[in-house]
Amino acid sequence: MTQNWGMTIPFYDRSLARSRELIAELPGLGYTDAWSAEVNGVDGFTPLALAAEWAPGVRLGSAIVPVSTRGPGLLAMSAATIADLAPGRFVLGIGASSPAIVERWNAGSFTKPYARTRDTLRFLKKALAGEKVTEAYETFEIKGFKLERAPKTPPRIVLAALRPRMLRLAAEEADGAITNWLSPADVRKVRAEIGPDTELIARLFVCVSEDTDKVRELARWMLASYLTVPVYAAFHDWLGRGELLRPMHEAWAAGDRQAALKAIPDEVVDDLIVHGDAATCRARIREYVANGLDTPILAPIPGGEVPIEQAVRDLSPKAGEADRA
């Protein structure tokens, strides 16, 4: 089993306020990492601030905070705050996000996503090191920003990256790459772009259930909502699923949601969602690791026979010890 074994916080079946006890269990279960997300639920930083106290010792990460929904200075301040609360164990994950999140929900501008991510990365590296930054980047200009209190240990910065250009940027200028919605076999293609020495992180959606039909029905809704987003559509074209997913895209574009769901092949669902009993799920996660994934971030989803609280325990490294006995 990999050295890193992460969990998404908070959990799908409960609020952050109700997550304290389960988050506090993570270190004892053998989880090394706790990673937040930021879409339309909790923000990316608050869960990490609380987990810094609730789960001492685990590495904390954001997967991911968009670079266009906050100003660069505010992003640096938030990152510095978490780095101060969890010295040496915070990883700042940033990324371009999507037009829906940036423009429709946050009144921002989703323009030049690659350049904006690159520029934000370069600014943050200087700001979090305590430098005073005055610089005109391609997508924004900073005049005289300096953190009032820079963290003693600047956080590592990793990038959300789905295709070669961003993956190479992550390998060349950041401390790692975060990816999403991929199969164990896909890991090899992603790893080939970043080389052997760059940390590769991925969120894996897991449903502990032996009811395959029920899992596939649930998973199709999740997959359609993501894979119709242009950046994910392009990602899966690059991974080689373009023709398999073409009927889904055509039905979705025509406004026929039910037809789009039915058009997603079983093989795509089974490639991208980890499901089965707990032992089967743990074995599947290890396939990702064997193919080059350094840090799996598990995201147990509801809908299976096993409650999420139990799934968190059953998917843990501690539970996995029996697999190697």
mmCIF file of C-alpha atoms in Angstrom:
data_model
loop_
_atom_site.group_PDB
_atom_site.id
_atom_site.type_symbol
_atom_site.label_atom_id
_atom_site.label_comp_id
_atom_site.label_asym_id
_atom_site.label_seq_id
_atom_site.Cartn_x
_atom_site.Cartn_y
_atom_site.Cartn_z
ATOM 1 C CA MET A 1 0.000 0.000 0.000
ATOM 2 C CA THR A 2 1.170 3.480 -0.812
ATOM 3 C CA GLN A 3 2.684 5.665 1.859
ATOM 4 C CA ASN A 4 -0.128 8.179 1.331
ATOM 5 C CA TRP A 5 -3.801 7.270 1.729
ATOM 6 C CA GLY A 6 -6.150 10.238 1.770
ATOM 7 C CA MET A 7 -9.768 10.976 2.622
ATOM 8 C CA THR A 8 -12.049 13.748 1.344
ATOM 9 C CA ILE A 9 -13.464 15.991 4.081
ATOM 10 C CA PRO A 10 -16.128 16.745 5.059
ATOM 11 C CA PHE A 11 -18.214 13.715 4.161
ATOM 12 C CA TYR A 12 -21.043 13.534 1.630
ATOM 13 C CA ASP A 13 -23.628 12.431 4.185
ATOM 14 C CA ARG A 14 -23.040 15.114 6.812
ATOM 15 C CA SER A 15 -22.167 18.738 7.390
ATOM 16 C CA LEU A 16 -18.757 19.931 8.474
ATOM 17 C CA ALA A 17 -20.127 20.558 11.972
ATOM 18 C CA ARG A 18 -21.170 16.887 12.177
ATOM 19 C CA SER A 19 -17.866 15.605 10.769
ATOM 20 C CA ARG A 20 -15.648 16.269 13.770
ATOM 21 C CA GLU A 21 -15.713 12.798 15.326
ATOM 22 C CA LEU A 22 -15.112 10.965 12.054
ATOM 23 C CA ILE A 23 -12.339 13.349 10.996
ATOM 24 C CA ALA A 24 -10.719 12.791 14.390
ATOM 25 C CA GLU A 25 -10.719 9.035 13.690
ATOM 26 C CA LEU A 26 -8.691 9.346 10.492
ATOM 27 C CA PRO A 27 -5.177 9.202 11.997
ATOM 28 C CA GLY A 28 -6.032 6.112 14.051
ATOM 29 C CA LEU A 29 -7.410 4.402 10.956
ATOM 30 C CA GLY A 30 -4.111 4.954 9.161
ATOM 31 C CA TYR A 31 -5.115 7.781 6.845
ATOM 32 C CA THR A 32 -2.175 10.057 6.146
ATOM 33 C CA ASP A 33 -4.056 12.844 4.361
ATOM 34 C CA ALA A 34 -7.302 14.833 4.555
ATOM 35 C CA TRP A 35 -8.241 16.854 1.478
ATOM 36 C CA SER A 36 -11.016 19.389 1.041
ATOM 37 C CA ALA A 37 -12.806 20.432 -2.139
ATOM 38 C CA GLU A 38 -14.523 23.623 -3.258
ATOM 39 C CA VAL A 39 -17.521 23.546 -5.577
ATOM 40 C CA ASN A 40 -20.815 24.728 -4.108
ATOM 41 C CA GLY A 41 -20.709 23.303 -0.598
ATOM 42 C CA VAL A 42 -18.034 24.119 1.950
ATOM 43 C CA ASP A 43 -15.133 26.348 0.990
ATOM 44 C CA GLY A 44 -11.696 24.850 0.540
ATOM 45 C CA PHE A 45 -10.000 26.252 3.635
ATOM 46 C CA THR A 46 -12.369 26.036 6.616
ATOM 47 C CA PRO A 47 -12.408 22.212 6.819
ATOM 48 C CA LEU A 48 -8.611 22.221 6.827
ATOM 49 C CA ALA A 49 -8.437 24.799 9.607
ATOM 50 C CA LEU A 50 -10.654 22.596 11.772
ATOM 51 C CA ALA A 51 -8.923 19.357 10.782
ATOM 52 C CA ALA A 52 -5.594 20.887 11.809
ATOM 53 C CA GLU A 53 -6.897 20.602 15.387
ATOM 54 C CA TRP A 54 -9.229 17.626 15.053
ATOM 55 C CA ALA A 55 -6.742 15.294 13.318
ATOM 56 C CA PRO A 56 -3.212 16.213 14.426
ATOM 57 C CA GLY A 57 -0.474 14.776 12.262
ATOM 58 C CA VAL A 58 -2.355 14.215 9.024
ATOM 59 C CA ARG A 59 -1.335 16.120 5.931
ATOM 60 C CA LEU A 60 -3.958 18.650 4.859
ATOM 61 C CA GLY A 61 -4.640 19.634 1.278
ATOM 62 C CA SER A 62 -7.063 21.566 -0.903
ATOM 63 C CA ALA A 63 -8.218 19.830 -4.082
ATOM 64 C CA ILE A 64 -8.791 22.362 -5.389
ATOM 65 C CA VAL A 65 -9.201 26.075 -4.760
ATOM 66 C CA PRO A 66 -9.951 27.966 -7.998
ATOM 67 C CA VAL A 67 -7.483 30.683 -8.979
ATOM 68 C CA SER A 68 -10.158 33.004 -10.379
ATOM 69 C CA THR A 69 -12.688 33.206 -7.532
ATOM 70 C CA ARG A 70 -10.364 35.049 -5.123
ATOM 71 C CA GLY A 71 -7.803 37.740 -5.660
ATOM 72 C CA PRO A 72 -4.200 36.520 -5.565
ATOM 73 C CA GLY A 73 -3.490 38.353 -2.290
ATOM 74 C CA LEU A 74 -6.504 36.853 -0.520
ATOM 75 C CA LEU A 75 -5.534 33.415 -1.764
ATOM 76 C CA ALA A 76 -2.046 33.914 -0.304
ATOM 77 C CA MET A 77 -3.502 35.059 3.044
ATOM 78 C CA SER A 78 -5.788 32.035 3.307
ATOM 79 C CA ALA A 79 -2.959 29.668 2.451
ATOM 80 C CA ALA A 80 -0.638 31.333 4.952
ATOM 81 C CA THR A 81 -3.278 30.928 7.672
ATOM 82 C CA ILE A 82 -3.587 27.171 7.167
ATOM 83 C CA ALA A 83 0.193 26.809 6.857
ATOM 84 C CA ASP A 84 0.527 28.514 10.243
ATOM 85 C CA LEU A 85 -2.072 26.207 11.817
ATOM 86 C CA ALA A 86 -0.449 23.069 10.399
ATOM 87 C CA PRO A 87 3.258 23.802 9.910
ATOM 88 C CA GLY A 88 4.868 21.552 7.347
ATOM 89 C CA ARG A 89 1.719 19.549 6.672
ATOM 90 C CA PHE A 90 -0.369 21.754 4.402
ATOM 91 C CA VAL A 91 -0.457 21.380 0.625
ATOM 92 C CA LEU A 92 -2.163 24.128 -1.362
ATOM 93 C CA GLY A 93 -3.960 22.707 -4.369
ATOM 94 C CA ILE A 94 -5.041 25.293 -6.934
ATOM 95 C CA GLY A 95 -6.549 25.062 -10.376
ATOM 96 C CA ALA A 96 -8.396 26.788 -13.199
ATOM 97 C CA SER A 97 -11.795 25.321 -12.216
ATOM 98 C CA SER A 98 -14.632 25.747 -14.757
ATOM 99 C CA PRO A 99 -16.735 28.487 -16.378
ATOM 100 C CA ALA A 100 -19.787 27.494 -14.318
ATOM 101 C CA ILE A 101 -17.994 27.911 -10.988
ATOM 102 C CA VAL A 102 -15.953 30.973 -11.913
ATOM 103 C CA GLU A 103 -18.404 32.957 -14.049
ATOM 104 C CA ARG A 104 -21.948 31.772 -13.355
ATOM 105 C CA TRP A 105 -21.586 31.278 -9.613
ATOM 106 C CA ASN A 106 -18.875 33.743 -8.616
ATOM 107 C CA ALA A 107 -19.169 36.547 -11.192
ATOM 108 C CA GLY A 108 -15.545 36.108 -12.169
ATOM 109 C CA SER A 109 -13.882 35.817 -15.549
ATOM 110 C CA PHE A 110 -12.799 32.442 -16.889
ATOM 111 C CA THR A 111 -10.252 33.690 -19.395
ATOM 112 C CA LYS A 112 -6.835 32.254 -20.215
ATOM 113 C CA PRO A 113 -7.187 29.494 -17.590
ATOM 114 C CA TYR A 114 -3.716 28.071 -18.186
ATOM 115 C CA ALA A 115 -2.034 31.477 -17.943
ATOM 116 C CA ARG A 116 -4.071 32.495 -14.889
ATOM 117 C CA THR A 117 -3.103 29.290 -13.098
ATOM 118 C CA ARG A 118 0.567 29.696 -14.052
ATOM 119 C CA ASP A 119 0.622 33.339 -12.966
ATOM 120 C CA THR A 120 -1.084 32.569 -9.667
ATOM 121 C CA LEU A 121 1.382 29.775 -8.974
ATOM 122 C CA ARG A 122 4.342 32.092 -9.606
ATOM 123 C CA PHE A 123 2.867 34.834 -7.437
ATOM 124 C CA LEU A 124 2.067 32.459 -4.575
ATOM 125 C CA LYS A 125 5.538 30.968 -4.522
ATOM 126 C CA LYS A 126 6.991 34.422 -3.931
ATOM 127 C CA ALA A 127 4.303 35.688 -1.568
ATOM 128 C CA LEU A 128 4.277 32.610 0.646
ATOM 129 C CA ALA A 129 8.063 32.789 0.896
ATOM 130 C CA GLY A 130 7.618 36.235 2.475
ATOM 131 C CA GLU A 131 8.702 38.297 -0.502
ATOM 132 C CA LYS A 132 7.204 41.656 -1.378
ATOM 133 C CA VAL A 133 5.673 41.208 -4.815
ATOM 134 C CA THR A 134 5.419 43.921 -7.441
ATOM 135 C CA GLU A 135 5.029 42.334 -10.831
ATOM 136 C CA ALA A 136 2.959 42.496 -14.006
ATOM 137 C CA TYR A 137 1.897 38.987 -14.961
ATOM 138 C CA GLU A 138 0.088 38.125 -18.166
ATOM 139 C CA THR A 139 -3.333 37.881 -16.480
ATOM 140 C CA PHE A 140 -3.052 40.306 -13.531
ATOM 141 C CA GLU A 141 -0.732 42.837 -11.939
ATOM 142 C CA ILE A 142 0.399 42.984 -8.300
ATOM 143 C CA LYS A 143 1.725 46.184 -6.747
ATOM 144 C CA GLY A 144 3.562 45.918 -3.452
ATOM 145 C CA PHE A 145 1.848 42.914 -1.813
ATOM 146 C CA LYS A 146 3.607 41.401 1.180
ATOM 147 C CA LEU A 147 2.130 39.042 3.754
ATOM 148 C CA GLU A 148 2.011 40.574 7.208
ATOM 149 C CA ARG A 149 3.145 37.235 8.595
ATOM 150 C CA ALA A 150 4.501 34.720 6.119
ATOM 151 C CA PRO A 151 4.410 31.087 7.229
ATOM 152 C CA LYS A 152 7.639 29.741 8.684
ATOM 153 C CA THR A 153 7.201 26.721 6.450
ATOM 154 C CA PRO A 154 5.659 27.725 3.095
ATOM 155 C CA PRO A 155 3.141 25.170 1.855
ATOM 156 C CA ARG A 156 3.862 22.972 -1.093
ATOM 157 C CA ILE A 157 1.729 24.010 -4.083
ATOM 158 C CA VAL A 158 0.159 21.468 -6.431
ATOM 159 C CA LEU A 159 -1.857 22.080 -9.580
ATOM 160 C CA ALA A 160 -5.088 20.611 -10.886
ATOM 161 C CA ALA A 161 -3.976 19.254 -14.238
ATOM 162 C CA LEU A 162 -5.860 17.170 -16.791
ATOM 163 C CA ARG A 163 -3.903 17.424 -20.017
ATOM 164 C CA PRO A 164 -0.263 17.635 -21.129
ATOM 165 C CA ARG A 165 0.315 21.399 -20.982
ATOM 166 C CA MET A 166 -0.932 21.814 -17.415
ATOM 167 C CA LEU A 167 0.626 18.518 -16.343
ATOM 168 C CA ARG A 168 4.002 19.699 -17.585
ATOM 169 C CA LEU A 169 3.569 23.010 -15.750
ATOM 170 C CA ALA A 170 2.835 21.058 -12.567
ATOM 171 C CA ALA A 171 5.990 19.004 -13.047
ATOM 172 C CA GLU A 172 8.228 21.926 -13.959
ATOM 173 C CA GLU A 173 7.104 24.677 -11.583
ATOM 174 C CA ALA A 174 4.844 23.204 -8.890
ATOM 175 C CA ASP A 175 5.241 20.439 -6.315
ATOM 176 C CA GLY A 176 2.751 18.019 -7.772
ATOM 177 C CA ALA A 177 -0.319 17.424 -9.918
ATOM 178 C CA ILE A 178 -3.914 16.693 -8.959
ATOM 179 C CA THR A 179 -6.202 14.863 -11.332
ATOM 180 C CA ASN A 180 -9.690 13.435 -11.226
ATOM 181 C CA TRP A 181 -12.088 11.007 -12.919
ATOM 182 C CA LEU A 182 -9.606 8.522 -14.298
ATOM 183 C CA SER A 183 -9.109 4.764 -14.312
ATOM 184 C CA PRO A 184 -6.075 2.831 -13.058
ATOM 185 C CA ALA A 185 -4.926 2.395 -16.663
ATOM 186 C CA ASP A 186 -5.236 6.146 -17.255
ATOM 187 C CA VAL A 187 -2.739 6.785 -14.470
ATOM 188 C CA ARG A 188 0.075 5.507 -16.679
ATOM 189 C CA LYS A 189 -0.689 8.081 -19.386
ATOM 190 C CA VAL A 190 -0.837 10.915 -16.875
ATOM 191 C CA ARG A 191 2.348 9.743 -15.150
ATOM 192 C CA ALA A 192 4.180 9.702 -18.472
ATOM 193 C CA GLU A 193 3.587 13.456 -18.816
ATOM 194 C CA ILE A 194 4.964 14.423 -15.398
ATOM 195 C CA GLY A 195 7.829 11.976 -14.991
ATOM 196 C CA PRO A 196 8.628 9.750 -12.023
ATOM 197 C CA ASP A 197 9.529 12.398 -9.454
ATOM 198 C CA THR A 198 6.402 14.596 -9.377
ATOM 199 C CA GLU A 199 3.761 13.715 -6.807
ATOM 200 C CA LEU A 200 0.543 12.588 -8.491
ATOM 201 C CA ILE A 201 -2.661 13.005 -6.498
ATOM 202 C CA ALA A 202 -6.166 11.935 -7.547
ATOM 203 C CA ARG A 203 -9.610 11.926 -5.976
ATOM 204 C CA LEU A 204 -11.242 8.516 -6.361
ATOM 205 C CA PHE A 205 -15.011 8.193 -5.979
ATOM 206 C CA VAL A 206 -15.867 5.011 -4.103
ATOM 207 C CA CYS A 207 -19.194 3.291 -3.426
ATOM 208 C CA VAL A 208 -18.978 0.298 -1.097
ATOM 209 C CA SER A 209 -21.792 -1.754 -2.589
ATOM 210 C CA GLU A 210 -22.273 -5.081 -4.337
ATOM 211 C CA ASP A 211 -25.449 -3.858 -6.032
ATOM 212 C CA THR A 212 -23.817 -3.108 -9.385
ATOM 213 C CA ASP A 213 -26.978 -1.893 -11.108
ATOM 214 C CA LYS A 214 -27.738 0.580 -8.324
ATOM 215 C CA VAL A 215 -24.164 1.891 -8.306
ATOM 216 C CA ARG A 216 -24.167 2.369 -12.059
ATOM 217 C CA GLU A 217 -27.466 4.265 -11.931
ATOM 218 C CA LEU A 218 -26.085 6.610 -9.290
ATOM 219 C CA ALA A 219 -22.712 6.944 -11.001
ATOM 220 C CA ARG A 220 -24.200 7.907 -14.357
ATOM 221 C CA TRP A 221 -25.646 11.086 -12.864
ATOM 222 C CA MET A 222 -22.261 11.982 -11.397
ATOM 223 C CA LEU A 223 -20.382 11.205 -14.589
ATOM 224 C CA ALA A 224 -22.761 13.146 -16.822
ATOM 225 C CA SER A 225 -22.517 16.232 -14.628
ATOM 226 C CA TYR A 226 -18.714 16.191 -14.851
ATOM 227 C CA LEU A 227 -17.859 14.733 -18.237
ATOM 228 C CA THR A 228 -20.055 17.225 -20.096
ATOM 229 C CA VAL A 229 -17.945 20.072 -18.687
ATOM 230 C CA PRO A 230 -15.611 21.108 -21.544
ATOM 231 C CA VAL A 231 -12.351 20.591 -19.634
ATOM 232 C CA TYR A 232 -13.361 17.061 -18.630
ATOM 233 C CA ALA A 233 -14.691 16.293 -22.090
ATOM 234 C CA ALA A 234 -11.313 17.283 -23.512
ATOM 235 C CA PHE A 235 -9.529 15.248 -20.825
ATOM 236 C CA HIS A 236 -11.394 12.087 -21.769
ATOM 237 C CA ASP A 237 -10.865 12.739 -25.462
ATOM 238 C CA TRP A 238 -7.149 12.789 -24.664
ATOM 239 C CA LEU A 239 -7.466 9.611 -22.596
ATOM 240 C CA GLY A 240 -9.123 7.891 -25.565
ATOM 241 C CA ARG A 241 -12.806 7.803 -24.531
ATOM 242 C CA GLY A 242 -14.021 10.346 -27.071
ATOM 243 C CA GLU A 243 -15.983 7.905 -29.236
ATOM 244 C CA LEU A 244 -17.398 6.007 -26.269
ATOM 245 C CA LEU A 245 -18.741 9.244 -24.810
ATOM 246 C CA ARG A 246 -19.897 10.853 -28.069
ATOM 247 C CA PRO A 247 -23.520 9.604 -27.756
ATOM 248 C CA MET A 248 -23.725 11.022 -24.242
ATOM 249 C CA HIS A 249 -22.434 14.411 -25.378
ATOM 250 C CA GLU A 250 -24.835 14.524 -28.326
ATOM 251 C CA ALA A 251 -27.857 13.673 -26.177
ATOM 252 C CA TRP A 252 -26.801 16.162 -23.502
ATOM 253 C CA ALA A 253 -26.346 18.931 -26.068
ATOM 254 C CA ALA A 254 -29.836 18.159 -27.400
ATOM 255 C CA GLY A 255 -31.262 18.593 -23.906
ATOM 256 C CA ASP A 256 -32.224 14.932 -23.471
ATOM 257 C CA ARG A 257 -30.748 14.172 -20.058
ATOM 258 C CA GLN A 258 -32.227 10.700 -19.738
ATOM 259 C CA ALA A 259 -30.839 9.640 -23.108
ATOM 260 C CA ALA A 260 -27.451 11.063 -22.119
ATOM 261 C CA LEU A 261 -27.413 8.983 -18.954
ATOM 262 C CA LYS A 262 -28.372 5.806 -20.802
ATOM 263 C CA ALA A 263 -25.650 6.461 -23.377
ATOM 264 C CA ILE A 264 -22.827 6.156 -20.838
ATOM 265 C CA PRO A 265 -21.434 2.627 -21.294
ATOM 266 C CA ASP A 266 -21.114 0.318 -18.301
ATOM 267 C CA GLU A 267 -17.406 -0.014 -19.007
ATOM 268 C CA VAL A 268 -16.916 3.739 -18.539
ATOM 269 C CA VAL A 269 -18.785 3.678 -15.233
ATOM 270 C CA ASP A 270 -16.751 0.728 -14.009
ATOM 271 C CA ASP A 271 -13.517 2.370 -15.166
ATOM 272 C CA LEU A 272 -14.131 5.622 -13.296
ATOM 273 C CA ILE A 273 -16.040 4.621 -10.146
ATOM 274 C CA VAL A 274 -14.554 2.249 -7.581
ATOM 275 C CA HIS A 275 -17.279 -0.117 -6.355
ATOM 276 C CA GLY A 276 -17.846 -3.541 -4.849
ATOM 277 C CA ASP A 277 -17.369 -4.829 -1.342
ATOM 278 C CA ALA A 278 -14.732 -3.113 0.786
ATOM 279 C CA ALA A 279 -11.979 -5.619 -0.029
ATOM 280 C CA THR A 280 -12.671 -5.264 -3.762
ATOM 281 C CA CYS A 281 -12.568 -1.479 -3.466
ATOM 282 C CA ARG A 282 -9.270 -1.557 -1.573
ATOM 283 C CA ALA A 283 -7.779 -3.814 -4.237
ATOM 284 C CA ARG A 284 -8.972 -1.470 -6.975
ATOM 285 C CA ILE A 285 -7.408 1.528 -5.209
ATOM 286 C CA ARG A 286 -4.127 -0.371 -5.019
ATOM 287 C CA GLU A 287 -4.303 -0.803 -8.809
ATOM 288 C CA TYR A 288 -4.168 2.987 -9.120
ATOM 289 C CA VAL A 289 -1.150 3.049 -6.834
ATOM 290 C CA ALA A 290 0.602 0.236 -8.712
ATOM 291 C CA ASN A 291 0.204 2.227 -11.938
ATOM 292 C CA GLY A 292 1.878 5.335 -10.539
ATOM 293 C CA LEU A 293 -0.592 7.195 -8.296
ATOM 294 C CA ASP A 294 1.182 8.532 -5.217
ATOM 295 C CA THR A 295 -1.782 9.829 -3.243
ATOM 296 C CA PRO A 296 -5.288 8.443 -3.645
ATOM 297 C CA ILE A 297 -7.889 10.726 -2.060
ATOM 298 C CA LEU A 298 -10.918 8.576 -1.380
ATOM 299 C CA ALA A 299 -14.369 10.112 -1.658
ATOM 300 C CA PRO A 300 -16.946 7.607 -0.382
ATOM 301 C CA ILE A 301 -20.307 8.355 -1.966
ATOM 302 C CA PRO A 302 -23.735 7.461 -0.565
ATOM 303 C CA GLY A 303 -26.023 4.933 -2.151
ATOM 304 C CA GLY A 304 -24.434 1.661 -1.124
ATOM 305 C CA GLU A 305 -25.475 -0.766 1.576
ATOM 306 C CA VAL A 306 -22.602 0.414 3.766
ATOM 307 C CA PRO A 307 -23.059 3.803 5.476
ATOM 308 C CA ILE A 308 -20.322 6.314 4.708
ATOM 309 C CA GLU A 309 -19.085 6.293 8.291
ATOM 310 C CA GLN A 310 -18.472 2.549 8.037
ATOM 311 C CA ALA A 311 -17.053 2.870 4.517
ATOM 312 C CA VAL A 312 -14.432 5.342 5.789
ATOM 313 C CA ARG A 313 -13.343 2.691 8.294
ATOM 314 C CA ASP A 314 -13.563 -0.251 5.895
ATOM 315 C CA LEU A 315 -11.505 1.490 3.197
ATOM 316 C CA SER A 316 -8.739 2.555 5.573
ATOM 317 C CA PRO A 317 -5.147 1.344 5.663
ATOM 318 C CA LYS A 318 -5.904 -0.270 9.026
ATOM 319 C CA ALA A 319 -8.674 -2.356 7.466
ATOM 320 C CA GLY A 320 -6.376 -3.115 4.556
ATOM 321 C CA GLU A 321 -3.835 -4.768 6.834
ATOM 322 C CA ALA A 322 -5.927 -7.919 6.588
ATOM 323 C CA ASP A 323 -5.411 -7.963 2.810
ATOM 324 C CA ARG A 324 -1.680 -8.405 3.310
ATOM 325 C CA ALA A 325 -1.843 -10.825 6.229
#
